[in-house]
Tab-separated table of C-alpha atoms and ligand atoms in Angstrom:
chain	number	residue	atom	x	y	z
A	330	MET	CA	103.637	102.135	51.209
A	331	SER	CA	101.831	102.509	47.905
A	332	ALA	CA	98.256	103.772	47.717
A	333	ALA	CA	97.294	100.390	46.270
A	334	SER	CA	98.268	98.603	49.480
A	335	VAL	CA	95.496	100.387	51.416
A	336	ASP	CA	91.916	99.225	50.876
A	337	THR	CA	90.085	100.578	53.942
A	338	LEU	CA	90.262	103.739	56.034
A	339	LEU	CA	88.840	103.718	59.554
A	340	HIS	CA	88.163	107.315	60.658
A	341	ALA	CA	87.665	107.274	64.419
A	342	ARG	CA	86.859	109.819	67.140
A	343	TRP	CA	89.721	108.358	69.190
A	344	ILE	CA	92.483	105.876	68.369
A	345	VAL	CA	94.130	104.096	71.313
A	346	PRO	CA	97.231	102.418	69.844
A	347	ILE	CA	98.487	101.021	73.253
A	348	GLU	CA	102.033	101.609	72.012
A	349	PRO	CA	103.337	104.304	72.655
A	350	THR	CA	102.040	103.887	76.205
A	351	GLY	CA	99.294	106.281	77.272
A	352	GLN	CA	98.754	107.801	73.814
A	353	VAL	CA	95.258	108.668	72.552
A	354	LEU	CA	94.995	110.110	69.025
A	355	THR	CA	92.106	112.308	67.883
A	356	GLY	CA	91.318	113.356	64.321
A	357	HIS	CA	93.189	110.324	63.025
A	358	THR	CA	92.584	107.456	60.645
A	359	LEU	CA	93.798	103.883	60.609
A	360	ALA	CA	94.643	102.736	57.078
A	361	MET	CA	94.567	99.010	56.471
A	362	GLY	CA	95.272	96.724	53.549
A	363	ASN	CA	96.542	93.215	52.825
A	364	GLY	CA	95.279	92.257	56.291
A	365	ARG	CA	97.695	94.633	57.983
A	366	ILE	CA	97.746	98.058	59.556
A	367	GLN	CA	99.470	100.231	56.939
A	368	ALA	CA	99.441	103.618	58.671
A	369	LEU	CA	97.977	105.818	61.394
A	370	LEU	CA	97.719	109.362	60.123
A	371	PRO	CA	95.648	112.566	60.352
A	372	THR	CA	92.287	112.062	58.621
A	373	PRO	CA	92.704	114.800	55.937
A	374	ASP	CA	96.086	113.288	54.958
A	375	ALA	CA	94.564	109.805	54.773
A	376	ARG	CA	91.794	110.958	52.424
A	377	GLN	CA	94.306	112.698	50.219
A	378	ARG	CA	96.806	109.853	50.052
A	379	PHE	CA	94.308	107.017	49.634
A	380	PRO	CA	91.416	108.453	47.593
A	381	ASP	CA	90.326	105.028	46.302
A	382	ALA	CA	90.090	103.271	49.669
A	383	GLY	CA	86.748	102.389	51.256
A	384	GLU	CA	85.862	104.449	54.314
A	385	VAL	CA	84.236	103.628	57.644
A	386	ASN	CA	83.167	106.596	59.753
A	387	LEU	CA	83.399	105.899	63.460
A	388	ASP	CA	82.528	109.381	64.730
A	389	SER	CA	81.710	108.450	68.312
A	390	HIS	CA	83.979	105.440	68.636
A	391	ALA	CA	87.287	104.490	70.153
A	392	LEU	CA	89.401	102.297	67.896
A	393	LEU	CA	91.741	99.927	69.690
A	394	PRO	CA	93.520	96.614	69.179
A	395	GLY	CA	91.312	93.556	69.653
A	396	LEU	CA	91.310	92.228	73.212
A	397	ILE	CA	93.098	88.984	74.033
A	398	ASN	CA	91.663	86.322	76.332
A	399	LEU	CA	94.853	84.764	77.734
A	400	HIS	CA	93.166	81.753	79.319
A	401	THR	CA	89.982	79.927	78.477
A	402	HIS	CA	88.441	76.553	77.734
A	403	ALA	CA	86.184	77.709	74.920
A	404	ALA	CA	84.119	74.536	74.526
A	405	MET	CA	83.106	74.694	78.194
A	406	SER	CA	80.575	77.330	77.168
A	407	LEU	CA	78.275	74.306	76.793
A	408	LEU	CA	78.607	73.787	80.581
A	409	ARG	CA	77.874	77.408	81.534
A	410	GLY	CA	75.795	77.596	84.705
A	411	LEU	CA	75.702	73.816	85.137
A	412	ALA	CA	77.478	73.742	88.515
A	413	ASP	CA	77.785	77.035	90.420
A	414	ASP	CA	78.760	77.846	94.013
A	415	LEU	CA	81.425	75.156	94.447
A	416	PRO	CA	85.166	75.221	95.272
A	417	LEU	CA	87.574	74.161	92.509
A	418	HIS	CA	88.314	70.562	93.437
A	419	ASP	CA	84.701	69.631	94.279
A	420	TRP	CA	83.535	71.457	91.116
A	421	LEU	CA	86.061	69.622	88.914
A	422	GLN	CA	85.926	66.117	90.383
A	423	ASN	CA	82.224	65.805	91.138
A	424	HIS	CA	80.632	67.916	88.437
A	425	ILE	CA	82.782	69.023	85.491
A	426	TRP	CA	84.844	65.884	84.874
A	427	PRO	CA	81.771	63.589	85.059
A	428	ALA	CA	79.833	65.871	82.667
A	429	GLU	CA	82.804	65.854	80.274
A	430	ALA	CA	83.054	62.063	80.515
A	431	ARG	CA	79.440	61.834	79.354
A	432	HIS	CA	79.403	64.509	76.680
A	433	ALA	CA	82.855	65.638	75.477
A	434	SER	CA	83.285	64.732	71.811
A	435	TRP	CA	84.463	66.245	68.537
A	436	ASP	CA	80.998	67.797	67.983
A	437	PHE	CA	80.800	69.090	71.567
A	438	VAL	CA	84.101	70.918	71.132
A	439	PHE	CA	83.291	72.226	67.653
A	440	ASP	CA	79.897	73.618	68.706
A	441	GLY	CA	81.055	74.794	72.135
A	442	THR	CA	84.013	76.629	70.608
A	443	GLN	CA	81.742	78.178	68.006
A	444	ILE	CA	79.384	79.681	70.590
A	445	ALA	CA	82.425	80.869	72.560
A	446	CYS	CA	83.869	82.518	69.429
A	447	ALA	CA	80.543	84.268	68.820
A	448	GLU	CA	80.457	85.576	72.394
A	449	MET	CA	84.094	86.682	72.271
A	450	ILE	CA	83.814	88.450	68.892
A	451	ARG	CA	80.691	90.263	70.115
A	452	GLY	CA	82.727	91.327	73.150
A	453	GLY	CA	85.726	92.637	71.197
A	454	VAL	CA	88.020	89.646	71.753
A	455	THR	CA	90.081	88.874	68.641
A	456	CYS	CA	92.466	86.257	70.058
A	457	PHE	CA	92.177	83.613	72.763
A	458	ASN	CA	94.464	81.070	74.403
A	459	ASP	CA	92.616	77.762	74.686
A	460	MET	CA	93.125	74.525	76.595
A	461	TYR	CA	90.712	71.671	75.955
A	462	PHE	CA	90.167	68.170	74.593
A	463	PHE	CA	89.781	67.640	70.794
A	464	PRO	CA	91.803	70.766	69.877
A	465	GLU	CA	91.431	69.934	66.156
A	466	ALA	CA	87.673	70.489	66.538
A	467	ALA	CA	88.468	73.843	68.141
A	468	ALA	CA	90.823	74.607	65.229
A	469	GLU	CA	88.064	73.969	62.682
A	470	SER	CA	85.668	76.172	64.648
A	471	VAL	CA	88.234	78.978	64.995
A	472	LEU	CA	89.081	78.935	61.283
A	473	GLY	CA	85.387	79.138	60.393
A	474	ALA	CA	84.882	82.083	62.744
A	475	GLY	CA	87.980	83.911	61.462
A	476	ILE	CA	89.225	84.706	64.978
A	477	ARG	CA	92.854	84.241	66.106
A	478	ALA	CA	93.693	81.554	68.680
A	479	ALA	CA	96.473	79.727	70.444
A	480	LEU	CA	95.451	76.094	70.815
A	481	GLY	CA	96.805	73.932	73.602
A	482	LEU	CA	98.309	70.479	73.137
A	483	ILE	CA	96.598	69.275	76.290
A	484	VAL	CA	98.345	66.777	78.571
A	485	ILE	CA	96.646	65.141	81.544
A	486	GLU	CA	97.329	61.755	83.167
A	487	PHE	CA	93.813	60.350	83.167
A	488	PRO	CA	91.919	58.984	80.165
A	489	SER	CA	89.124	60.982	78.514
A	490	ASN	CA	86.935	60.604	75.456
A	491	TYR	CA	89.800	62.273	73.564
A	492	ALA	CA	92.869	60.256	74.595
A	493	THR	CA	93.848	57.255	76.709
A	494	ASP	CA	97.067	58.346	78.445
A	495	ALA	CA	99.749	61.035	78.402
A	496	GLU	CA	101.472	59.390	75.443
A	497	ASP	CA	98.240	59.462	73.461
A	498	TYR	CA	97.504	63.113	74.396
A	499	LEU	CA	100.991	64.127	73.267
A	500	SER	CA	100.889	62.291	69.949
A	501	LYS	CA	97.386	63.585	69.126
A	502	GLY	CA	98.462	67.110	70.052
A	503	LEU	CA	101.516	66.917	67.804
A	504	GLU	CA	99.433	65.570	64.941
A	505	MET	CA	97.020	68.490	65.358
A	506	ARG	CA	99.897	70.992	65.354
A	507	ASP	CA	101.407	69.434	62.236
A	508	ARG	CA	98.111	69.614	60.420
A	509	TYR	CA	97.434	73.302	61.195
A	510	LYS	CA	100.893	74.820	61.658
A	511	THR	CA	100.770	76.833	58.431
A	512	GLU	CA	97.459	78.525	59.334
A	513	PRO	CA	98.291	82.196	59.925
A	514	LEU	CA	95.568	82.671	62.563
A	515	LEU	CA	96.671	79.723	64.698
A	516	ARG	CA	99.438	79.411	67.264
A	517	PHE	CA	100.082	76.448	69.555
A	518	CYS	CA	101.003	75.973	73.203
A	519	MET	CA	101.989	72.944	75.226
A	520	ALA	CA	99.145	72.698	77.734
A	521	PRO	CA	99.855	70.411	80.673
A	522	HIS	CA	96.614	70.802	82.661
A	523	ALA	CA	98.017	71.421	86.166
A	524	PRO	CA	100.753	70.244	88.549
A	525	TYR	CA	98.306	67.860	90.275
A	526	THR	CA	97.244	66.145	87.029
A	527	VAL	CA	100.635	65.662	85.278
A	528	SER	CA	103.614	63.560	86.453
A	529	ASP	CA	107.224	64.724	86.706
A	530	ALA	CA	108.228	62.588	83.730
A	531	ASN	CA	105.534	64.065	81.503
A	532	LEU	CA	106.175	67.629	82.665
A	533	GLU	CA	109.817	67.119	81.653
A	534	ARG	CA	108.722	65.881	78.224
A	535	VAL	CA	106.460	68.915	77.888
A	536	GLY	CA	109.436	71.171	78.676
A	537	THR	CA	111.596	69.466	76.049
A	538	MET	CA	108.910	69.595	73.356
A	539	ALA	CA	108.103	73.254	74.104
A	540	ALA	CA	111.771	74.164	73.688
A	541	GLN	CA	112.235	72.088	70.519
A	542	LEU	CA	109.089	73.352	68.810
A	543	ASP	CA	109.157	76.928	70.151
A	544	MET	CA	105.822	76.752	71.951
A	545	PRO	CA	104.809	78.496	75.186
A	546	ILE	CA	103.748	76.294	78.129
A	547	HIS	CA	100.195	77.068	79.283
A	548	ILE	CA	99.440	75.579	82.750
A	549	HIS	CA	97.128	76.211	85.720
A	550	LEU	CA	99.508	77.060	88.575
A	551	HIS	CA	99.124	78.015	92.246
A	552	GLU	CA	95.376	78.388	91.800
A	553	THR	CA	94.276	77.124	95.243
A	554	GLU	CA	95.696	76.394	98.701
A	555	GLU	CA	94.653	72.780	98.148
A	556	GLU	CA	96.855	72.479	95.043
A	557	ILE	CA	99.825	73.604	97.141
A	558	SER	CA	98.997	71.143	99.988
A	559	ILE	CA	98.746	68.270	97.481
A	560	SER	CA	102.166	69.178	96.067
A	561	LEU	CA	103.791	69.434	99.506
A	562	ARG	CA	102.318	66.052	100.451
A	563	GLU	CA	103.225	64.246	97.207
A	564	HIS	CA	106.412	66.006	96.114
A	565	GLY	CA	107.725	67.744	99.235
A	566	VAL	CA	107.820	71.125	97.488
A	567	ARG	CA	105.350	73.769	96.331
A	568	PRO	CA	104.251	73.477	92.655
A	569	LEU	CA	106.290	76.412	91.374
A	570	GLN	CA	109.447	75.033	92.976
A	571	ARG	CA	108.677	71.626	91.458
A	572	LEU	CA	108.318	73.122	87.967
A	573	HIS	CA	111.538	75.062	88.525
A	574	GLY	CA	113.324	71.805	89.390
A	575	LEU	CA	111.972	70.240	86.188
A	576	GLY	CA	113.338	73.129	84.120
A	577	LEU	CA	109.971	74.589	83.079
A	578	LEU	CA	110.402	78.166	84.265
A	579	GLY	CA	111.347	80.652	81.555
A	580	PRO	CA	109.943	83.255	79.178
A	581	GLY	CA	107.739	80.582	77.585
A	582	LEU	CA	105.792	79.810	80.781
A	583	ILE	CA	102.233	81.158	81.142
A	584	ALA	CA	101.209	80.566	84.761
A	585	VAL	CA	97.419	80.640	84.889
A	586	HIS	CA	95.807	82.055	88.068
A	587	ALA	CA	98.997	82.451	90.190
A	588	VAL	CA	96.828	83.317	93.198
A	589	HIS	CA	98.855	81.916	96.100
A	590	LEU	CA	102.395	83.236	95.819
A	591	GLN	CA	105.023	83.983	98.437
A	592	ARG	CA	107.324	86.979	97.933
A	593	ASP	CA	110.235	84.811	96.802
A	594	GLU	CA	107.957	83.036	94.300
A	595	ILE	CA	106.985	86.357	92.709
A	596	ALA	CA	110.708	87.128	92.445
A	597	LEU	CA	111.311	83.684	90.900
A	598	LEU	CA	108.630	84.316	88.240
A	599	ALA	CA	110.110	87.748	87.516
A	600	ARG	CA	113.703	86.494	87.345
A	601	ASN	CA	112.740	83.793	84.843
A	602	GLY	CA	110.648	86.079	82.630
A	603	CYS	CA	107.471	83.996	83.220
A	604	HIS	CA	104.031	85.380	82.377
A	605	VAL	CA	100.835	85.298	84.433
A	606	ALA	CA	97.327	84.823	83.026
A	607	HIS	CA	95.269	86.596	85.671
A	608	CYS	CA	91.648	85.336	85.853
A	609	PRO	CA	90.019	87.523	88.514
A	610	THR	CA	86.377	86.459	88.059
A	611	SER	CA	87.120	82.733	88.047
A	612	ASN	CA	89.362	83.139	91.099
A	613	LEU	CA	86.518	84.820	92.975
A	614	LYS	CA	83.753	82.520	91.772
A	615	LEU	CA	85.572	79.342	92.789
A	616	ALA	CA	86.673	81.108	96.008
A	617	SER	CA	90.308	80.420	95.098
A	618	GLY	CA	91.453	83.832	96.322
A	619	VAL	CA	92.853	87.126	95.057
A	620	ALA	CA	96.088	87.161	93.048
A	621	PRO	CA	98.793	89.632	94.214
A	622	VAL	CA	98.596	91.653	91.002
A	623	ALA	CA	100.055	94.912	92.340
A	624	ASN	CA	103.122	92.996	93.629
A	625	LEU	CA	103.489	90.993	90.427
A	626	MET	CA	103.445	94.176	88.354
A	627	GLU	CA	105.815	95.996	90.718
A	628	GLN	CA	108.326	93.181	90.352
A	629	GLY	CA	108.022	93.270	86.564
A	630	VAL	CA	106.117	90.039	85.913
A	631	ASN	CA	104.297	90.338	82.566
A	632	LEU	CA	100.570	89.835	83.109
A	633	GLY	CA	97.599	89.311	80.774
A	634	LEU	CA	93.922	88.687	81.524
A	635	GLY	CA	91.813	85.578	81.077
A	636	THR	CA	88.214	84.600	81.645
A	637	ASP	CA	88.834	80.887	82.250
A	638	GLY	CA	86.008	78.727	80.857
A	639	ALA	CA	82.396	79.900	80.899
A	640	ALA	CA	81.664	77.115	83.407
A	641	SER	CA	83.548	79.045	86.125
A	642	ASN	CA	82.938	82.684	85.182
A	643	ASN	CA	80.223	82.566	83.535
A	644	ARG	CA	81.079	85.166	80.865
A	645	LEU	CA	83.858	85.351	78.286
A	646	ASP	CA	84.030	89.089	78.824
A	647	ILE	CA	87.431	90.797	78.884
A	648	PHE	CA	85.821	94.206	79.571
A	649	ALA	CA	84.547	92.742	82.849
A	650	GLU	CA	87.966	91.238	83.626
A	651	MET	CA	89.766	94.553	82.995
A	652	ARG	CA	87.567	96.415	85.431
A	653	LEU	CA	87.647	93.683	88.060
A	654	ALA	CA	91.442	93.314	87.768
A	655	ALA	CA	91.908	97.046	88.322
A	656	LEU	CA	89.477	97.190	91.259
A	657	LEU	CA	90.817	94.067	93.001
A	658	ALA	CA	94.417	95.253	92.676
A	659	LYS	CA	93.502	98.597	94.237
A	660	GLY	CA	91.390	97.150	97.033
A	661	SER	CA	93.737	94.339	97.988
A	662	SER	CA	96.932	96.436	97.903
A	663	GLY	CA	95.467	99.547	99.517
A	664	GLN	CA	96.933	101.568	96.637
A	665	ALA	CA	94.394	103.556	94.612
A	666	ASP	CA	96.990	104.034	91.882
A	667	ALA	CA	97.509	100.280	91.367
A	668	VAL	CA	96.579	99.198	87.805
A	669	PRO	CA	95.444	102.489	86.231
A	670	ALA	CA	93.094	102.210	83.244
A	671	HIS	CA	95.835	102.387	80.586
A	672	ARG	CA	97.695	99.609	82.411
A	673	ALA	CA	94.581	97.391	82.533
A	674	LEU	CA	93.980	97.870	78.815
A	675	ARG	CA	97.605	97.053	78.060
A	676	ALA	CA	97.295	93.817	80.069
A	677	ALA	CA	94.263	92.878	77.952
A	678	THR	CA	96.090	93.563	74.681
A	679	LEU	CA	99.858	93.931	74.171
A	680	ASP	CA	101.011	92.223	77.378
A	681	ALA	CA	98.833	89.188	76.640
A	682	ALA	CA	100.213	89.114	73.080
A	683	ARG	CA	103.725	89.098	74.548
A	684	ALA	CA	102.875	86.099	76.739
A	685	LEU	CA	101.893	84.194	73.585
A	686	GLY	CA	104.950	85.356	71.642
A	687	LEU	CA	102.584	87.305	69.357
A	688	GLU	CA	103.735	90.839	70.227
A	689	GLY	CA	105.058	91.288	66.687
A	690	THR	CA	101.679	90.304	65.233
A	691	THR	CA	98.889	91.724	67.384
A	692	GLY	CA	98.118	93.601	70.634
A	693	SER	CA	98.718	97.190	69.470
A	694	LEU	CA	97.847	99.410	66.517
A	695	GLU	CA	101.226	99.807	64.844
A	696	PRO	CA	102.000	99.807	61.122
A	697	GLY	CA	103.063	96.362	59.947
A	698	LYS	CA	100.999	94.480	62.521
A	699	SER	CA	97.964	92.413	61.638
A	700	ALA	CA	94.769	94.492	61.402
A	701	ASP	CA	93.175	93.047	64.570
A	702	VAL	CA	91.033	96.055	65.423
A	703	ILE	CA	87.833	96.801	67.314
A	704	ALA	CA	85.595	99.857	67.512
A	705	VAL	CA	83.710	100.730	70.698
A	706	ASP	CA	80.870	103.265	70.544
A	707	LEU	CA	81.214	105.609	73.527
A	708	SER	CA	78.176	107.754	72.683
A	709	SER	CA	75.731	105.883	74.913
A	710	LEU	CA	74.456	107.749	77.967
A	711	GLU	CA	76.378	105.378	80.225
A	712	THR	CA	79.731	106.557	78.893
A	713	LEU	CA	79.106	110.330	78.700
A	714	PRO	CA	80.676	112.783	79.133
A	715	CYS	CA	83.923	111.273	77.942
A	716	TYR	CA	87.039	112.971	79.364
A	717	ASP	CA	89.326	109.992	78.817
A	718	PRO	CA	88.186	107.203	76.486
A	719	VAL	CA	90.515	104.700	78.185
A	720	SER	CA	88.949	105.387	81.581
A	721	ASP	CA	85.560	104.810	79.937
A	722	LEU	CA	86.715	101.594	78.246
A	723	VAL	CA	87.940	100.068	81.507
A	724	HIS	CA	85.539	101.451	84.103
A	725	ALA	CA	82.290	102.450	82.393
A	726	ALA	CA	81.830	100.745	79.014
A	727	GLY	CA	80.434	97.249	78.513
A	728	ARG	CA	81.161	94.706	75.821
A	729	GLU	CA	77.764	95.460	74.234
A	730	GLN	CA	79.259	98.791	73.108
A	731	VAL	CA	81.663	96.994	70.737
A	732	THR	CA	80.255	97.620	67.252
A	733	HIS	CA	82.907	96.523	64.712
A	734	VAL	CA	85.580	93.818	64.786
A	735	TRP	CA	88.317	92.978	62.272
A	736	VAL	CA	90.887	90.184	62.461
A	737	ALA	CA	93.748	90.273	59.946
A	738	GLY	CA	91.733	92.893	58.067
A	739	LYS	CA	88.667	90.677	57.696
A	740	GLN	CA	85.502	92.077	59.219
A	741	LEU	CA	83.960	89.647	61.733
A	742	MET	CA	81.328	92.026	63.122
A	743	LYS	CA	79.661	95.012	61.489
A	744	GLU	CA	77.279	97.235	63.478
A	745	ARG	CA	76.975	94.339	65.992
A	746	ARG	CA	76.070	91.779	63.308
A	747	LEU	CA	78.370	88.768	63.059
A	748	THR	CA	79.554	88.206	59.501
A	749	THR	CA	81.172	84.745	59.741
A	750	LEU	CA	78.821	82.977	62.160
A	751	ASP	CA	75.090	82.349	61.849
A	752	GLU	CA	73.481	83.524	65.085
A	753	ALA	CA	70.129	81.804	64.494
A	754	ALA	CA	71.759	78.463	63.692
A	755	LEU	CA	73.983	78.774	66.759
A	756	ARG	CA	71.012	79.523	68.989
A	757	GLN	CA	69.285	76.393	67.754
A	758	LYS	CA	72.377	74.242	68.356
A	759	MET	CA	72.662	75.593	71.892
A	760	HIS	CA	69.071	74.620	72.656
A	761	GLN	CA	69.824	71.086	71.475
A	762	TRP	CA	72.981	70.816	73.620
A	763	GLY	CA	71.177	72.360	76.575
A	764	ASP	CA	68.462	69.727	76.330
A	765	ALA	CA	70.944	66.849	75.985
A	766	ILE	CA	73.290	67.942	78.785
A	767	GLY	CA	70.558	69.262	81.086
A	768	ARG	CA	68.743	65.896	80.976
A	769	THR	CA	71.681	64.086	82.616
A	770	GLY	CA	72.358	66.859	85.163
A	771	ALA	CA	75.709	68.027	86.427
A	772	ALA	CA	76.519	64.864	88.350
B	1023	ZN	ZN1	91.283	77.117	83.436
């Protein structure tokens, strides 16, 4: 690398590269340029080799790859807190779907995604995997914010304000992908909503299109007992078995929730190289259950973390999900060594990148990868003394300790100030949406 290819040096108290596993560097600097990580090297060497580069001193900070939210519905931030304390099917059918029928629109998705991007950037999330109506509005919002995202080509059998039937969803999704496929910050997934909302014929089409266009398949799967009863009643098999029969299991499948799994189903996921997007808060809040994370990991199923939408969480906070995932895995397995802190952080970064096929781009601090980097200040009283910064990051720190965020080398937050989004304007928009949606109620 030439000195000219490095424009910024980040000198940090600790660097947590994620790969190699378990490593924490001290006295080191991350050199970035052309949007990429160019080198990790001892600070005196960095100053000597790159004397002309700008410098950022992060003396009490841990530098780590940006966190990845492997499952969300960003625009649903506009429905945060609208319908709490309900089980999934009642919540969806009697509250969320009616509210969406009244309000979902291009503007709803643009503004809702924008507030979600602001919350995620402030919480150290640099990439999210989204499933929602009007994905082109989400794309515009994401590009304005400068964050990285995987956008779903949503497929659902019933009509919405976005599309009339499965055919229409698919053609609009493909049009959206064609329009944005050269954008370096965007990736695309096929996003059939769930086994109970998509027919066999359309699931098969999704499988074919995903294979032809090299897209992962992002689907809610085995979230509740009720979903499994519906499948047994209507199809005679459990949802996972049905998807297997339709040829959808493989290294492109991201099974969201995966709460209710029998032993042989965990083995089936592992054998086929499927990924799980574990959403511990949403699973608890909707009383769906506790996913068998320790077993999934033991059997080698790759697992990332998601918040789900803000309407069922109600935060888009991957710090909270890391801690909860670790605690739930320990408590439910009876093994205190289940999901140690380094493992939780890896799930929130590199393993989630792998699920999206982005492990060559993001998820760890390695030369050649995109400079998707966050700094977390561990000098607050709540995170002292600091014996192991990774233990602090997972079990003690909060997202409010994230101070700086870069995506592809572009700074999106500096000393907790957003650089691409206007906080005051966003606040005003949220008051307007709150008034409009609140007037009509949840149902
Ligand atoms: Zn979801």
